[in-house]
Amino acid sequence: MTTTAVQNGRDPPPFPSDGDAIVSARKEQEKRVDGAEGRKRKVDKQSPEYLMKSMLAGGLAGCAAKTLVGPLDRVKILFQTRNPQFEKYAGSWSGFPTAMRDIYLEAGLAGLFKGHSATLLRIFPYAGIKFLAYEQIRAVIIPTKAQETPGRRFVSGSLAGMASVFCTYPLEVIRVRLAFETKVEQKSNLSSIVRKIYSETAAPTAHTPTNALTATASTVVEKVTPQSGLSNFFRGFTPTLLGMVPYAGASFLAHDTMSDLLRHARISAYTTLPNTSREESTITTQKPAQLRYWAELSAGGVAGFVAQTISYPLEVIRRRMQVGGVVGDGHRMGIAEVAKRIYVERGWRGYFVGLSIGYIKVVPMAAASFYVYERGKYYLGI
């Protein structure tokens, strides 16, 4: 049109015609619709991109949380496993800072983080798999918002925790053994502790059968059970798996429930970030508004408190089994035997040794973990 006007010796019109305006407006509208459709497209939780981003966010969350509470974790392990050098500090609030001081004076800052390299090596895949598995299992068990119930949340969290334990348990045993050692002259590193655990041989178990059938069965079980090698890296696996059911289930249930309460319509203006939610439709998945930093940390802290209280006795049993090669007579003990020994030694309070430190450690750890994960997902666009 402009070329024709110039050729005819006339100036182009100062304003576009109605037809040009309509075409331009239509193009702008199409761009807006395309952009909105792109933002509203339904998230494919089985896509490689979503899986990688979800695992990355979970792994970073776990590493950040464990680094925050590394020294607390070291002291808690020493208390739970009744390390001879630190057993005198257990059972009192003053024992915790005193134990940290002694470790610092003997081995410096590195002593407070002994075993932390193994912790990070384990926690990245552990937390990544746990959060990834939770998202995937939740998508199957709770496909829509209408089907979301406390029971389904608990089951989703429990299964996710069990999946992560299956994949990373040997690294947990290595971490505990590194944290258990306190003598500076030992100077165990990752490779030496792996060789030490692998080469340990369980001492024979003394049996007092009441009849010939029991004696035969006990002998057969002992003969077919591996007494050294790779099986040493799975000491305490059963109580860990059992403990993960209430721990992970209660943790995710408490966090999601607290998050819902903090997003209640009456207080959401104070607890959530604006323009960060998405409603469920035929083409979009429901995405709740992001909580403000203090609200997200509070939800995670409550989740840690509840989960720790419920699962702690099994955690104590698990720790005692994991260090079975360096305490006692060295023979491999079962859950019932460990539980009985703990009760004989300290009564029912023995199942809660170090719980106060557990709260001090787990509450900020869970708060940081959920906060980093939720923010990580948001900034990664999932």
C-alpha positions as a Python dict, from the first residue, in 0.01 Angstrom:
ca = {
    (1, 'M'): (0, 0, 0),
    (2, 'T'): (279, 242, 86),
    (3, 'T'): (470, 159, -233),
    (4, 'T'): (160, 216, -443),
    (5, 'A'): (96, 550, -276),
    (6, 'V'): (451, 667, -341),
    (7, 'Q'): (432, 554, -703),
    (8, 'N'): (114, 757, -751),
    (9, 'G'): (285, 1063, -608),
    (10, 'R'): (72, 1069, -299),
    (11, 'D'): (180, 1066, 65),
    (12, 'P'): (95, 753, 266),
    (13, 'P'): (-206, 789, 497),
    (14, 'P'): (-117, 916, 846),
    (15, 'F'): (-318, 632, 1012),
    (16, 'P'): (-361, 267, 911),
    (17, 'S'): (-687, 162, 758),
    (18, 'D'): (-955, -23, 958),
    (19, 'G'): (-851, -346, 785),
    (20, 'D'): (-489, -303, 893),
    (21, 'A'): (-596, -231, 1249),
    (22, 'I'): (-815, -542, 1262),
    (23, 'V'): (-539, -765, 1128),
    (24, 'S'): (-288, -619, 1374),
    (25, 'A'): (-525, -663, 1669),
    (26, 'R'): (-597, -1021, 1564),
    (27, 'K'): (-226, -1103, 1551),
    (28, 'E'): (-172, -953, 1896),
    (29, 'Q'): (-462, -1154, 2034),
    (30, 'E'): (-321, -1475, 1883),
    (31, 'K'): (16, -1404, 2046),
    (32, 'R'): (-149, -1352, 2385),
    (33, 'V'): (-350, -1674, 2351),
    (34, 'D'): (-42, -1870, 2247),
    (35, 'G'): (149, -1730, 2544),
    (36, 'A'): (-131, -1809, 2787),
    (37, 'E'): (-161, -2163, 2651),
    (38, 'G'): (214, -2207, 2698),
    (39, 'R'): (192, -2094, 3060),
    (40, 'K'): (-119, -2305, 3125),
    (41, 'R'): (-6, -2626, 2958),
    (42, 'K'): (-43, -2934, 3174),
    (43, 'V'): (283, -3039, 3339),
    (44, 'D'): (405, -3382, 3228),
    (45, 'K'): (546, -3529, 3549),
    (46, 'Q'): (688, -3827, 3360),
    (47, 'S'): (894, -3617, 3119),
    (48, 'P'): (1276, -3644, 3147),
    (49, 'E'): (1296, -3268, 3212),
    (50, 'Y'): (1057, -3285, 3507),
    (51, 'L'): (1229, -3592, 3653),
    (52, 'M'): (1575, -3435, 3635),
    (53, 'K'): (1463, -3100, 3775),
    (54, 'S'): (1267, -3263, 4057),
    (55, 'M'): (1564, -3480, 4157),
    (56, 'L'): (1802, -3182, 4133),
    (57, 'A'): (1579, -2971, 4360),
    (58, 'G'): (1549, -3255, 4609),
    (59, 'G'): (1922, -3330, 4610),
    (60, 'L'): (2016, -2966, 4667),
    (61, 'A'): (1756, -2941, 4944),
    (62, 'G'): (1903, -3243, 5122),
    (63, 'C'): (2261, -3117, 5095),
    (64, 'A'): (2170, -2770, 5223),
    (65, 'A'): (1979, -2913, 5518),
    (66, 'K'): (2247, -3165, 5619),
    (67, 'T'): (2524, -2906, 5600),
    (68, 'L'): (2324, -2677, 5827),
    (69, 'V'): (2302, -2940, 6101),
    (70, 'G'): (2624, -3138, 6040),
    (71, 'P'): (2777, -3086, 6389),
    (72, 'L'): (2446, -3168, 6559),
    (73, 'D'): (2419, -3489, 6362),
    (74, 'R'): (2769, -3595, 6465),
    (75, 'V'): (2696, -3554, 6837),
    (76, 'K'): (2358, -3725, 6807),
    (77, 'I'): (2515, -4033, 6649),
    (78, 'L'): (2775, -4050, 6928),
    (79, 'F'): (2497, -4039, 7189),
    (80, 'Q'): (2271, -4291, 7016),
    (81, 'T'): (2547, -4548, 6969),
    (82, 'R'): (2674, -4503, 7326),
    (83, 'N'): (3027, -4413, 7224),
    (84, 'P'): (3236, -4479, 7540),
    (85, 'Q'): (3404, -4140, 7523),
    (86, 'F'): (3075, -3947, 7507),
    (87, 'E'): (2826, -4168, 7691),
    (88, 'K'): (2871, -3960, 8008),
    (89, 'Y'): (2723, -3655, 7831),
    (90, 'A'): (2400, -3824, 7721),
    (91, 'G'): (2072, -3754, 7898),
    (92, 'S'): (2115, -3385, 7980),
    (93, 'W'): (2081, -3057, 7794),
    (94, 'S'): (2425, -2943, 7908),
    (95, 'G'): (2582, -3260, 7769),
    (96, 'F'): (2523, -3155, 7410),
    (97, 'P'): (2723, -2829, 7407),
    (98, 'T'): (2990, -2993, 7625),
    (99, 'A'): (3030, -3276, 7377),
    (100, 'M'): (3056, -3031, 7088),
    (101, 'R'): (3321, -2835, 7278),
    (102, 'D'): (3527, -3148, 7346),
    (103, 'I'): (3514, -3254, 6981),
    (104, 'Y'): (3619, -2906, 6871),
    (105, 'L'): (3909, -2891, 7118),
    (106, 'E'): (4036, -3234, 7015),
    (107, 'A'): (3990, -3224, 6636),
    (108, 'G'): (3891, -2869, 6547),
    (109, 'L'): (3609, -2774, 6310),
    (110, 'A'): (3684, -3076, 6092),
    (111, 'G'): (3597, -3298, 6388),
    (112, 'L'): (3245, -3158, 6402),
    (113, 'F'): (3199, -3244, 6034),
    (114, 'K'): (3368, -3584, 6037),
    (115, 'G'): (3184, -3810, 5797),
    (116, 'H'): (3020, -3513, 5626),
    (117, 'S'): (3167, -3599, 5286),
    (118, 'A'): (2999, -3939, 5309),
    (119, 'T'): (2684, -3761, 5426),
    (120, 'L'): (2671, -3540, 5116),
    (121, 'L'): (2760, -3833, 4892),
    (122, 'R'): (2460, -4015, 5035),
    (123, 'I'): (2215, -3733, 5092),
    (124, 'F'): (2208, -3595, 4736),
    (125, 'P'): (2075, -3916, 4579),
    (126, 'Y'): (1874, -3999, 4893),
    (127, 'A'): (1688, -3667, 4908),
    (128, 'G'): (1666, -3645, 4530),
    (129, 'I'): (1508, -3990, 4504),
    (130, 'K'): (1279, -3927, 4803),
    (131, 'F'): (1131, -3605, 4668),
    (132, 'L'): (1120, -3737, 4311),
    (133, 'A'): (949, -4058, 4423),
    (134, 'Y'): (700, -3858, 4630),
    (135, 'E'): (601, -3648, 4330),
    (136, 'Q'): (563, -3956, 4109),
    (137, 'I'): (379, -4172, 4364),
    (138, 'R'): (159, -3880, 4465),
    (139, 'A'): (62, -3822, 4101),
    (140, 'V'): (-61, -4182, 4082),
    (141, 'I'): (-230, -4208, 4422),
    (142, 'I'): (-366, -3850, 4421),
    (143, 'P'): (-438, -3768, 4053),
    (144, 'T'): (-672, -3476, 4137),
    (145, 'K'): (-720, -3231, 4423),
    (146, 'A'): (-1057, -3389, 4505),
    (147, 'Q'): (-887, -3722, 4583),
    (148, 'E'): (-633, -3573, 4824),
    (149, 'T'): (-675, -3721, 5173),
    (150, 'P'): (-445, -3752, 5476),
    (151, 'G'): (-423, -4127, 5426),
    (152, 'R'): (-312, -4093, 5063),
    (153, 'R'): (-56, -3832, 5160),
    (154, 'F'): (84, -4058, 5431),
    (155, 'V'): (109, -4359, 5199),
    (156, 'S'): (276, -4150, 4927),
    (157, 'G'): (537, -4022, 5171),
    (158, 'S'): (602, -4366, 5321),
    (159, 'L'): (656, -4530, 4982),
    (160, 'A'): (884, -4246, 4873),
    (161, 'G'): (1095, -4285, 5186),
    (162, 'M'): (1123, -4660, 5138),
    (163, 'A'): (1233, -4616, 4776),
    (164, 'S'): (1511, -4377, 4879),
    (165, 'V'): (1634, -4614, 5151),
    (166, 'F'): (1654, -4906, 4909),
    (167, 'C'): (1880, -4705, 4679),
    (168, 'T'): (2119, -4541, 4927),
    (169, 'Y'): (2142, -4747, 5248),
    (170, 'P'): (2509, -4863, 5221),
    (171, 'L'): (2619, -4499, 5210),
    (172, 'E'): (2428, -4439, 5534),
    (173, 'V'): (2621, -4717, 5709),
    (174, 'I'): (2952, -4567, 5594),
    (175, 'R'): (2848, -4222, 5715),
    (176, 'V'): (2752, -4349, 6061),
    (177, 'R'): (3077, -4539, 6102),
    (178, 'L'): (3281, -4233, 6007),
    (179, 'A'): (3086, -4019, 6253),
    (180, 'F'): (3121, -4282, 6529),
    (181, 'E'): (3501, -4273, 6537),
    (182, 'T'): (3643, -4010, 6771),
    (183, 'K'): (4013, -4085, 6803),
    (184, 'V'): (4230, -3842, 6609),
    (185, 'E'): (4501, -4101, 6548),
    (186, 'Q'): (4258, -4326, 6360),
    (187, 'K'): (4218, -4072, 6078),
    (188, 'S'): (3981, -4295, 5881),
    (189, 'N'): (3881, -4176, 5538),
    (190, 'L'): (3609, -4292, 5305),
    (191, 'S'): (3809, -4567, 5134),
    (192, 'S'): (3958, -4707, 5456),
    (193, 'I'): (3622, -4725, 5634),
    (194, 'V'): (3469, -4905, 5333),
    (195, 'R'): (3747, -5166, 5343),
    (196, 'K'): (3710, -5202, 5719),
    (197, 'I'): (3333, -5261, 5703),
    (198, 'Y'): (3369, -5505, 5412),
    (199, 'S'): (3631, -5716, 5589),
    (200, 'E'): (3455, -5741, 5927),
    (201, 'T'): (3343, -6091, 6019),
    (202, 'A'): (3050, -6139, 6251),
    (203, 'A'): (3120, -6334, 6568),
    (204, 'P'): (2923, -6659, 6608),
    (205, 'T'): (2596, -6625, 6791),
    (206, 'A'): (2545, -6830, 7107),
    (207, 'H'): (2224, -7037, 7082),
    (208, 'T'): (2035, -7199, 7366),
    (209, 'P'): (1765, -7397, 7182),
    (210, 'T'): (1496, -7580, 7375),
    (211, 'N'): (1459, -7859, 7119),
    (212, 'A'): (1642, -8025, 6830),
    (213, 'L'): (1426, -7860, 6561),
    (214, 'T'): (1504, -7509, 6687),
    (215, 'A'): (1874, -7593, 6710),
    (216, 'T'): (1879, -7719, 6350),
    (217, 'A'): (1690, -7416, 6219),
    (218, 'S'): (1921, -7175, 6401),
    (219, 'T'): (2228, -7347, 6264),
    (220, 'V'): (2096, -7347, 5907),
    (221, 'V'): (2004, -6978, 5920),
    (222, 'E'): (2346, -6888, 6056),
    (223, 'K'): (2521, -7095, 5789),
    (224, 'V'): (2332, -6943, 5493),
    (225, 'T'): (2348, -6586, 5621),
    (226, 'P'): (2656, -6401, 5487),
    (227, 'Q'): (2884, -6313, 5779),
    (228, 'S'): (3105, -6062, 5595),
    (229, 'G'): (3139, -5872, 5270),
    (230, 'L'): (2857, -5672, 5114),
    (231, 'S'): (2605, -5784, 5375),
    (232, 'N'): (2793, -5570, 5630),
    (233, 'F'): (2674, -5260, 5447),
    (234, 'F'): (2312, -5351, 5524),
    (235, 'R'): (2333, -5373, 5903),
    (236, 'G'): (2022, -5217, 6048),
    (237, 'F'): (1844, -5216, 5711),
    (238, 'T'): (1519, -5369, 5841),
    (239, 'P'): (1460, -5118, 6126),
    (240, 'T'): (1559, -4839, 5886),
    (241, 'L'): (1294, -4951, 5640),
    (242, 'L'): (1037, -4993, 5917),
    (243, 'G'): (1127, -4656, 6064),
    (244, 'M'): (1099, -4485, 5727),
    (245, 'V'): (731, -4576, 5698),
    (246, 'P'): (617, -4353, 5988),
    (247, 'Y'): (898, -4097, 5944),
    (248, 'A'): (856, -4013, 5575),
    (249, 'G'): (480, -4063, 5586),
    (250, 'A'): (435, -3834, 5886),
    (251, 'S'): (684, -3581, 5749),
    (252, 'F'): (510, -3529, 5414),
    (253, 'L'): (164, -3548, 5572),
    (254, 'A'): (247, -3289, 5838),
    (255, 'H'): (415, -3057, 5586),
    (256, 'D'): (130, -3070, 5336),
    (257, 'T'): (-132, -3030, 5610),
    (258, 'M'): (49, -2731, 5763),
    (259, 'S'): (90, -2580, 5417),
    (260, 'D'): (-285, -2609, 5356),
    (261, 'L'): (-359, -2439, 5689),
    (262, 'L'): (-117, -2157, 5612),
    (263, 'R'): (-284, -2111, 5272),
    (264, 'H'): (-631, -2075, 5425),
    (265, 'A'): (-828, -1794, 5266),
    (266, 'R'): (-843, -1592, 5588),
    (267, 'I'): (-465, -1565, 5625),
    (268, 'S'): (-334, -1633, 5274),
    (269, 'A'): (-278, -1262, 5212),
    (270, 'Y'): (-14, -1267, 5486),
    (271, 'T'): (136, -1612, 5432),
    (272, 'T'): (157, -1657, 5053),
    (273, 'L'): (334, -1483, 4766),
    (274, 'P'): (95, -1319, 4516),
    (275, 'N'): (57, -1447, 4158),
    (276, 'T'): (227, -1781, 4222),
    (277, 'S'): (-76, -2015, 4215),
    (278, 'R'): (-248, -2204, 3933),
    (279, 'E'): (-595, -2358, 3932),
    (280, 'E'): (-671, -2708, 3804),
    (281, 'S'): (-848, -2740, 3468),
    (282, 'T'): (-863, -2974, 3171),
    (283, 'I'): (-529, -2842, 3042),
    (284, 'T'): (-350, -2744, 3365),
    (285, 'T'): (-249, -2906, 3692),
    (286, 'Q'): (-329, -2742, 4023),
    (287, 'K'): (-36, -2552, 4177),
    (288, 'P'): (-81, -2385, 4518),
    (289, 'A'): (61, -2042, 4589),
    (290, 'Q'): (416, -2031, 4722),
    (291, 'L'): (438, -1969, 5096),
    (292, 'R'): (642, -1681, 5227),
    (293, 'Y'): (982, -1783, 5364),
    (294, 'W'): (879, -1784, 5731),
    (295, 'A'): (560, -1981, 5660),
    (296, 'E'): (742, -2244, 5452),
    (297, 'L'): (1011, -2281, 5720),
    (298, 'S'): (738, -2318, 5985),
    (299, 'A'): (558, -2591, 5789),
    (300, 'G'): (884, -2782, 5741),
    (301, 'G'): (979, -2744, 6108),
    (302, 'V'): (647, -2887, 6227),
    (303, 'A'): (688, -3175, 5982),
    (304, 'G'): (1032, -3254, 6125),
    (305, 'F'): (907, -3241, 6485),
    (306, 'V'): (617, -3477, 6423),
    (307, 'A'): (819, -3724, 6214),
    (308, 'Q'): (1108, -3736, 6463),
    (309, 'T'): (882, -3804, 6760),
    (310, 'I'): (701, -4091, 6589),
    (311, 'S'): (1002, -4274, 6446),
    (312, 'Y'): (1279, -4211, 6701),
    (313, 'P'): (1281, -4549, 6887),
    (314, 'L'): (1341, -4733, 6561),
    (315, 'E'): (1616, -4486, 6475),
    (316, 'V'): (1799, -4565, 6800),
    (317, 'I'): (1775, -4939, 6728),
    (318, 'R'): (1903, -4881, 6375),
    (319, 'R'): (2208, -4684, 6493),
    (320, 'R'): (2304, -4954, 6742),
    (321, 'M'): (2284, -5218, 6471),
    (322, 'Q'): (2490, -5011, 6226),
    (323, 'V'): (2789, -4991, 6462),
    (324, 'G'): (2762, -5355, 6565),
    (325, 'G'): (3106, -5427, 6423),
    (326, 'V'): (3284, -5190, 6661),
    (327, 'V'): (3089, -5221, 6986),
    (328, 'G'): (2995, -5519, 7201),
    (329, 'D'): (3116, -5869, 7110),
    (330, 'G'): (3085, -5805, 6736),
    (331, 'H'): (2809, -6054, 6655),
    (332, 'R'): (2526, -5940, 6431),
    (333, 'M'): (2215, -5865, 6636),
    (334, 'G'): (1854, -5861, 6521),
    (335, 'I'): (1593, -5596, 6595),
    (336, 'A'): (1444, -5783, 6892),
    (337, 'E'): (1785, -5848, 7048),
    (338, 'V'): (1894, -5485, 7015),
    (339, 'A'): (1563, -5359, 7151),
    (340, 'K'): (1590, -5593, 7449),
    (341, 'R'): (1948, -5488, 7519),
    (342, 'I'): (1856, -5119, 7511),
    (343, 'Y'): (1569, -5180, 7754),
    (344, 'V'): (1790, -5378, 7993),
    (345, 'E'): (2055, -5107, 7989),
    (346, 'R'): (1837, -4797, 8033),
    (347, 'G'): (1470, -4891, 8041),
    (348, 'W'): (1216, -4726, 7812),
    (349, 'R'): (1414, -4401, 7824),
    (350, 'G'): (1688, -4578, 7631),
    (351, 'Y'): (1473, -4562, 7318),
    (352, 'F'): (1472, -4183, 7338),
    (353, 'V'): (1840, -4114, 7412),
    (354, 'G'): (1942, -3805, 7219),
    (355, 'L'): (1584, -3709, 7131),
    (356, 'S'): (1633, -3351, 7251),
    (357, 'I'): (1931, -3321, 7019),
    (358, 'G'): (1718, -3492, 6756),
    (359, 'Y'): (1466, -3208, 6780),
    (360, 'I'): (1739, -2946, 6767),
    (361, 'K'): (1874, -3115, 6456),
    (362, 'V'): (1567, -3237, 6270),
    (363, 'V'): (1341, -2933, 6307),
    (364, 'P'): (1578, -2687, 6130),
    (365, 'M'): (1690, -2961, 5890),
    (366, 'A'): (1336, -3040, 5778),
    (367, 'A'): (1251, -2670, 5760),
    (368, 'A'): (1552, -2597, 5538),
    (369, 'S'): (1493, -2907, 5326),
    (370, 'F'): (1131, -2832, 5242),
    (371, 'Y'): (1206, -2463, 5190),
    (372, 'V'): (1492, -2525, 4944),
    (373, 'Y'): (1291, -2793, 4763),
    (374, 'E'): (977, -2584, 4718),
    (375, 'R'): (1173, -2278, 4608),
    (376, 'G'): (1392, -2495, 4385),
    (377, 'K'): (1089, -2636, 4207),
    (378, 'Y'): (944, -2291, 4162),
    (379, 'Y'): (1258, -2139, 4012),
    (380, 'L'): (1319, -2446, 3795),
    (381, 'G'): (969, -2402, 3655),
    (382, 'I'): (811, -2729, 3770),
}
